[in-house]
mmCIF file of C-alpha atoms and ligand atoms in Angstrom:
data_model
loop_
_atom_site.group_PDB
_atom_site.id
_atom_site.type_symbol
_atom_site.label_atom_id
_atom_site.label_comp_id
_atom_site.label_asym_id
_atom_site.label_seq_id
_atom_site.Cartn_x
_atom_site.Cartn_y
_atom_site.Cartn_z
ATOM 1 C CA UNK A 139 105.253 105.607 114.627
ATOM 2 C CA UNK A 140 106.402 102.040 114.346
ATOM 3 C CA UNK A 141 105.234 98.629 113.792
ATOM 4 C CA UNK A 142 107.325 95.529 115.119
ATOM 5 C CA UNK A 143 106.942 92.220 113.145
ATOM 6 C CA UNK A 144 108.728 89.325 114.745
ATOM 7 C CA UNK A 145 109.222 85.899 113.057
ATOM 8 C CA UNK A 146 110.522 82.539 114.321
ATOM 9 C CA UNK A 147 112.786 82.055 111.496
ATOM 10 C CA UNK A 148 114.908 84.174 108.999
ATOM 11 C CA UNK A 149 113.065 82.292 106.144
ATOM 12 C CA UNK A 150 109.563 83.411 107.536
ATOM 13 C CA UNK A 151 110.861 86.876 107.773
ATOM 14 C CA UNK A 152 112.232 86.831 104.227
ATOM 15 C CA UNK A 153 108.729 85.400 103.096
ATOM 16 C CA UNK A 154 106.745 88.112 104.832
ATOM 17 C CA UNK A 155 109.114 90.949 103.875
ATOM 18 C CA UNK A 156 109.043 89.868 100.249
ATOM 19 C CA UNK A 157 105.137 89.682 100.332
ATOM 20 C CA UNK A 158 105.025 93.183 101.707
ATOM 21 C CA UNK A 159 107.433 94.587 99.136
ATOM 22 C CA UNK A 160 105.807 92.799 96.156
ATOM 23 C CA UNK A 161 102.345 94.230 97.417
ATOM 24 C CA UNK A 162 103.850 97.875 97.668
ATOM 25 C CA UNK A 163 105.435 97.431 94.325
ATOM 26 C CA UNK A 164 102.402 96.044 92.586
ATOM 27 C CA UNK A 165 100.201 99.011 94.285
ATOM 28 C CA UNK A 166 102.820 101.665 92.775
ATOM 29 C CA UNK A 167 102.644 100.008 89.426
ATOM 30 C CA UNK A 168 98.829 100.041 89.462
ATOM 31 C CA UNK A 169 98.647 103.705 90.459
ATOM 32 C CA UNK A 170 101.555 105.183 88.487
ATOM 33 C CA UNK A 171 102.753 102.484 86.021
ATOM 34 C CA UNK A 172 106.043 101.933 87.512
ATOM 35 C CA UNK A 173 107.725 101.493 90.899
ATOM 36 C CA UNK A 174 110.880 102.324 92.828
ATOM 37 C CA UNK A 175 112.759 100.330 95.323
ATOM 38 C CA UNK A 176 115.729 101.368 97.386
ATOM 39 C CA UNK A 177 117.566 98.515 99.363
ATOM 40 C CA UNK A 178 120.272 98.346 101.772
ATOM 41 C CA UNK A 179 123.430 96.025 101.570
ATOM 42 C CA UNK A 180 125.528 94.397 104.111
ATOM 43 C CA UNK A 181 125.070 90.737 105.203
ATOM 44 C CA UNK A 182 121.503 90.578 106.523
ATOM 45 C CA UNK A 183 119.458 90.938 103.164
ATOM 46 C CA UNK A 184 120.771 87.895 101.187
ATOM 47 C CA UNK A 185 117.826 85.655 102.161
ATOM 48 C CA UNK A 186 115.194 88.190 101.593
ATOM 49 C CA UNK A 187 116.795 89.201 98.269
ATOM 50 C CA UNK A 188 116.692 85.658 96.951
ATOM 51 C CA UNK A 189 113.079 85.427 97.959
ATOM 52 C CA UNK A 190 111.923 88.615 96.424
ATOM 53 C CA UNK A 191 113.638 87.942 93.230
ATOM 54 C CA UNK A 192 111.368 84.937 92.403
ATOM 55 C CA UNK A 193 108.268 86.901 93.029
ATOM 56 C CA UNK A 194 106.346 87.228 89.569
ATOM 57 C CA UNK A 195 105.986 90.850 89.414
ATOM 58 C CA UNK A 196 106.373 92.985 86.156
ATOM 59 C CA UNK A 197 109.927 93.660 87.071
ATOM 60 C CA UNK A 198 110.632 95.726 83.780
ATOM 61 C CA UNK A 199 108.540 98.469 85.419
ATOM 62 C CA UNK A 200 110.573 98.504 88.604
ATOM 63 C CA UNK A 201 113.758 100.686 89.291
ATOM 64 C CA UNK A 202 116.034 99.418 91.981
ATOM 65 C CA UNK A 203 118.661 101.367 93.576
ATOM 66 C CA UNK A 204 120.835 101.289 96.806
ATOM 67 C CA UNK A 205 120.086 103.118 99.962
ATOM 68 C CA UNK A 206 123.899 103.153 100.485
ATOM 69 C CA UNK A 207 127.114 101.929 98.886
ATOM 70 C CA UNK A 208 130.637 101.401 99.774
ATOM 71 C CA UNK A 209 133.153 103.202 97.585
ATOM 72 C CA UNK A 210 134.505 100.085 95.969
ATOM 73 C CA UNK A 211 134.044 98.738 92.274
ATOM 74 C CA UNK A 212 131.204 96.462 91.755
ATOM 75 C CA UNK A 213 133.670 93.404 91.615
ATOM 76 C CA UNK A 214 134.674 93.845 95.276
ATOM 77 C CA UNK A 215 133.279 91.416 97.918
ATOM 78 C CA UNK A 216 132.377 94.654 99.906
ATOM 79 C CA UNK A 217 130.220 96.380 97.286
ATOM 80 C CA UNK A 218 126.516 96.245 97.791
ATOM 81 C CA UNK A 219 126.067 96.280 94.135
ATOM 82 C CA UNK A 220 127.971 93.091 93.903
ATOM 83 C CA UNK A 221 125.390 91.615 96.523
ATOM 84 C CA UNK A 222 122.315 92.789 94.597
ATOM 85 C CA UNK A 223 123.667 91.422 91.329
ATOM 86 C CA UNK A 224 124.259 87.894 93.044
ATOM 87 C CA UNK A 225 120.998 87.647 95.059
ATOM 88 C CA UNK A 226 118.435 90.195 93.926
ATOM 89 C CA UNK A 227 118.699 91.146 90.261
ATOM 90 C CA UNK A 228 118.353 87.538 89.191
ATOM 91 C CA UNK A 229 115.480 85.171 88.610
ATOM 92 C CA UNK A 230 112.284 87.232 87.706
ATOM 93 C CA UNK A 231 113.716 90.366 89.006
ATOM 94 C CA UNK A 232 116.604 90.250 86.432
ATOM 95 C CA UNK A 233 114.356 92.402 84.415
ATOM 96 C CA UNK A 234 114.486 95.436 86.793
ATOM 97 C CA UNK A 235 116.509 98.428 85.946
ATOM 98 C CA UNK A 236 119.397 99.046 88.495
ATOM 99 C CA UNK A 237 120.825 102.447 88.958
ATOM 100 C CA UNK A 238 124.181 102.252 90.754
ATOM 101 C CA UNK A 239 125.592 104.718 93.127
ATOM 102 C CA UNK A 240 129.286 103.951 92.505
ATOM 103 C CA UNK A 241 131.040 105.360 89.456
ATOM 104 C CA UNK A 242 134.423 104.117 88.357
ATOM 105 C CA UNK A 243 137.379 106.617 87.767
ATOM 106 C CA UNK A 244 135.852 109.339 89.925
ATOM 107 C CA UNK A 245 136.349 110.474 93.540
ATOM 108 C CA UNK A 246 133.584 109.550 95.983
ATOM 109 C CA UNK A 247 132.592 113.310 95.881
ATOM 110 C CA UNK A 248 132.082 113.233 92.135
ATOM 111 C CA UNK A 249 130.287 109.806 92.229
ATOM 112 C CA UNK A 250 127.987 111.302 94.791
ATOM 113 C CA UNK A 251 127.107 114.269 92.220
ATOM 114 C CA UNK A 252 126.775 111.806 89.448
ATOM 115 C CA UNK A 253 124.562 109.482 91.632
ATOM 116 C CA UNK A 254 122.389 112.306 92.698
ATOM 117 C CA UNK A 255 121.940 113.276 89.026
ATOM 118 C CA UNK A 256 121.182 109.667 87.760
ATOM 119 C CA UNK A 257 118.901 108.858 90.794
ATOM 120 C CA UNK A 258 116.793 112.181 90.636
ATOM 121 C CA UNK A 259 114.931 110.727 87.741
ATOM 122 C CA UNK A 260 113.450 108.085 89.973
ATOM 123 C CA UNK A 261 110.089 109.241 91.204
ATOM 124 C CA UNK A 262 109.970 110.671 94.616
ATOM 125 C CA UNK A 263 109.119 109.613 97.348
ATOM 126 C CA UNK A 264 110.590 105.885 96.908
ATOM 127 C CA UNK A 265 107.806 103.432 96.875
ATOM 128 C CA UNK A 266 109.555 101.084 98.970
ATOM 129 C CA UNK A 267 112.955 101.795 101.133
ATOM 130 C CA UNK A 268 114.511 98.914 103.154
ATOM 131 C CA UNK A 269 117.029 99.847 105.743
ATOM 132 C CA UNK A 270 119.505 97.744 107.637
ATOM 133 C CA UNK A 271 121.292 98.487 110.815
ATOM 134 C CA UNK A 272 124.679 97.879 112.166
ATOM 135 C CA UNK A 273 125.429 96.893 115.882
ATOM 136 C CA UNK A 274 126.885 100.512 116.172
ATOM 137 C CA UNK A 275 123.430 101.961 115.468
ATOM 138 C CA UNK A 276 124.275 103.303 111.856
ATOM 139 C CA UNK A 277 121.671 102.803 109.369
ATOM 140 C CA UNK A 278 122.067 103.605 105.526
ATOM 141 C CA UNK A 279 125.728 104.856 105.898
ATOM 142 C CA UNK A 280 124.820 107.224 108.648
ATOM 143 C CA UNK A 281 127.677 106.157 110.691
ATOM 144 C CA UNK A 282 128.622 107.491 114.269
ATOM 145 C CA UNK A 283 131.401 109.927 113.833
ATOM 146 C CA UNK A 284 130.710 110.444 110.145
ATOM 147 C CA UNK A 285 132.196 113.611 108.719
ATOM 148 C CA UNK A 286 129.167 114.543 106.902
ATOM 149 C CA UNK A 287 126.527 113.255 109.309
ATOM 150 C CA UNK A 288 124.802 116.494 110.117
ATOM 151 C CA UNK A 289 124.087 117.194 106.375
ATOM 152 C CA UNK A 290 123.107 113.518 105.875
ATOM 153 C CA UNK A 291 120.601 113.650 108.568
ATOM 154 C CA UNK A 292 119.122 117.039 107.945
ATOM 155 C CA UNK A 293 115.541 116.489 106.944
ATOM 156 C CA UNK A 294 115.747 119.982 105.184
ATOM 157 C CA UNK A 295 118.856 118.891 102.994
ATOM 158 C CA UNK A 296 118.325 118.415 99.217
ATOM 159 C CA UNK A 297 117.351 114.894 98.456
ATOM 160 C CA UNK A 298 120.179 112.996 96.943
ATOM 161 C CA UNK A 299 123.371 111.195 97.600
ATOM 162 C CA UNK A 300 126.322 112.280 99.695
ATOM 163 C CA UNK A 301 129.596 110.916 100.868
ATOM 164 C CA UNK A 302 130.420 109.768 104.465
ATOM 165 C CA UNK A 303 133.887 109.010 105.851
ATOM 166 C CA UNK A 304 133.806 107.564 109.382
ATOM 167 C CA UNK A 305 136.370 105.512 111.638
ATOM 168 C CA UNK A 306 134.249 102.452 111.536
ATOM 169 C CA UNK A 307 132.878 102.573 108.060
ATOM 170 C CA UNK A 308 135.956 100.995 106.171
ATOM 171 C CA UNK A 309 135.834 102.615 102.735
ATOM 172 C CA UNK A 310 134.336 106.042 101.976
ATOM 173 C CA UNK A 311 130.550 105.769 101.596
ATOM 174 C CA UNK A 312 127.915 107.002 99.309
ATOM 175 C CA UNK A 313 124.313 107.377 100.907
ATOM 176 C CA UNK A 314 121.184 108.704 100.201
ATOM 177 C CA UNK A 315 120.260 111.578 102.572
ATOM 178 C CA UNK A 316 117.709 110.919 105.282
ATOM 179 C CA UNK A 317 115.401 113.588 103.536
ATOM 180 C CA UNK A 318 115.192 111.190 100.618
ATOM 181 C CA UNK A 319 114.321 108.260 102.599
ATOM 182 C CA UNK A 320 112.209 109.074 105.580
ATOM 183 C CA UNK A 321 109.007 109.554 103.304
ATOM 184 C CA UNK A 322 109.176 106.283 101.430
ATOM 185 C CA UNK A 323 105.736 104.991 100.924
ATOM 186 C CA UNK A 324 106.887 101.673 102.397
ATOM 187 C CA UNK A 325 109.743 102.168 104.926
ATOM 188 C CA UNK A 326 111.086 98.990 106.481
ATOM 189 C CA UNK A 327 113.860 98.168 108.847
ATOM 190 C CA UNK A 328 115.242 94.585 108.557
ATOM 191 C CA UNK A 329 117.183 93.355 111.292
ATOM 192 C CA UNK A 330 118.348 89.837 112.606
ATOM 193 C CA UNK A 331 119.718 88.538 116.002
ATOM 194 C CA UNK A 332 119.388 89.323 119.484
ATOM 195 C CA UNK A 333 122.265 91.713 119.379
ATOM 196 C CA UNK A 334 120.522 93.951 117.023
ATOM 197 C CA UNK A 335 117.214 93.743 118.872
ATOM 198 C CA UNK A 336 119.163 94.982 121.930
ATOM 199 C CA UNK A 337 120.857 97.831 119.869
ATOM 200 C CA UNK A 338 117.498 98.942 118.657
ATOM 201 C CA UNK A 339 116.166 98.860 122.287
ATOM 202 C CA UNK A 340 119.184 101.119 123.177
ATOM 203 C CA UNK A 341 118.356 103.343 120.324
ATOM 204 C CA UNK A 342 114.727 103.748 121.554
ATOM 205 C CA UNK A 343 116.152 105.141 124.810
ATOM 206 C CA UNK A 344 116.751 108.927 125.053
ATOM 207 C CA UNK A 345 120.089 109.963 123.427
ATOM 208 C CA UNK A 346 121.753 111.811 120.568
ATOM 209 C CA UNK A 347 121.174 110.924 116.923
ATOM 210 C CA UNK A 348 124.865 111.452 116.324
ATOM 211 C CA UNK A 349 125.585 108.542 118.651
ATOM 212 C CA UNK A 350 123.084 106.118 117.213
ATOM 213 C CA UNK A 351 121.980 107.540 113.718
ATOM 214 C CA UNK A 352 119.005 104.979 113.581
ATOM 215 C CA UNK A 353 117.484 107.335 116.136
ATOM 216 C CA UNK A 354 116.766 109.737 113.197
ATOM 217 C CA UNK A 355 114.728 107.078 111.318
ATOM 218 C CA UNK A 356 112.770 106.100 114.741
ATOM 219 C CA UNK A 357 112.177 109.606 115.751
ATOM 220 C CA UNK A 358 111.719 111.630 112.573
ATOM 221 C CA UNK A 359 110.526 109.278 109.658
ATOM 222 C CA UNK A 360 107.365 110.683 107.953
ATOM 223 C CA UNK A 361 106.248 107.123 107.256
ATOM 224 C CA UNK A 362 105.449 104.616 109.920
ATOM 225 C CA UNK A 363 108.466 102.393 110.147
ATOM 226 C CA UNK A 364 107.906 98.620 109.632
ATOM 227 C CA UNK A 365 110.399 96.594 111.606
ATOM 228 C CA UNK A 366 110.994 93.033 110.606
ATOM 229 C CA UNK A 367 113.073 91.011 113.235
ATOM 230 C CA UNK A 368 113.953 87.423 113.475
ATOM 231 C CA UNK A 369 116.308 85.736 116.022
HETATM 232 O O1 LIG B 108 127.799 98.718 105.905
HETATM 233 C C1 LIG B 108 126.425 98.472 105.809
HETATM 234 O O2 LIG B 108 125.860 97.794 106.994
HETATM 235 C C2 LIG B 108 124.566 97.823 107.295
HETATM 236 C C3 LIG B 108 124.215 96.900 108.020
HETATM 237 O O3 LIG B 108 124.895 95.511 107.439
HETATM 238 P P1 LIG B 108 124.707 94.248 108.085
HETATM 239 O O4 LIG B 108 126.022 93.465 107.422
HETATM 240 O O5 LIG B 108 124.904 94.301 109.552
HETATM 241 O O6 LIG B 108 123.502 93.566 107.689
HETATM 242 C C4 LIG B 108 123.860 98.025 105.864
HETATM 243 O O7 LIG B 108 122.368 98.176 105.991
HETATM 244 C C5 LIG B 108 124.375 98.949 104.742
HETATM 245 O O8 LIG B 108 123.707 98.896 103.645
HETATM 246 C C6 LIG B 108 125.812 98.603 104.532
HETATM 247 O O9 LIG B 108 126.289 99.457 103.645
#
């Protein structure tokens, strides 16, 4: 099941998504005394991050992690950690606890083991998971042609972080498994632009998940998917 939320501007989308996320985190803190938030990287979320970072929440009770990461140091322009440090973990949200996926001085495989260990202390399921999508139909780091895609998309796989290498992924990737994302209490897909809307429509048509891994989320998520789109 999915709900499609369309906005006239990217700022209107950022405001609405920040409201929804702040509401979900507040409800989690009220229910369990703490909250968890897994966010995507890439270029799309900057405005949303900047907007969310100013929301007046008890951020010290929020644990933030990444849905996926590029295997590059946090100083790199390609690092999703770098993006969060600049745009989300600032203002009021600077008080949040951040759990990175990248580990320096390790192979990607060793980093995935460490990241799985360190993130398994975060309550399951995630209170909030925000996904992005590439124009090739990848989400998280579930890339078409990924060497580890079958395990990453296996709903029965152990929850955690795995590696993915794929022709169009650039560097090796670290990604939460689909099994760890599909039951987030609030699960959103944040996409912008006409091209991504067309890609989403193509993904809704029948076809193989391996060709457009976003289909796994559309077809097999346990939580209704909230899609936020603006031109
Ligand atoms: O590589 C990645 O790409 C997707 C989409 O990024 P965008 O730049 O098209 O917004 C992103 O969701 C993912 O976290 C990131 O690692």
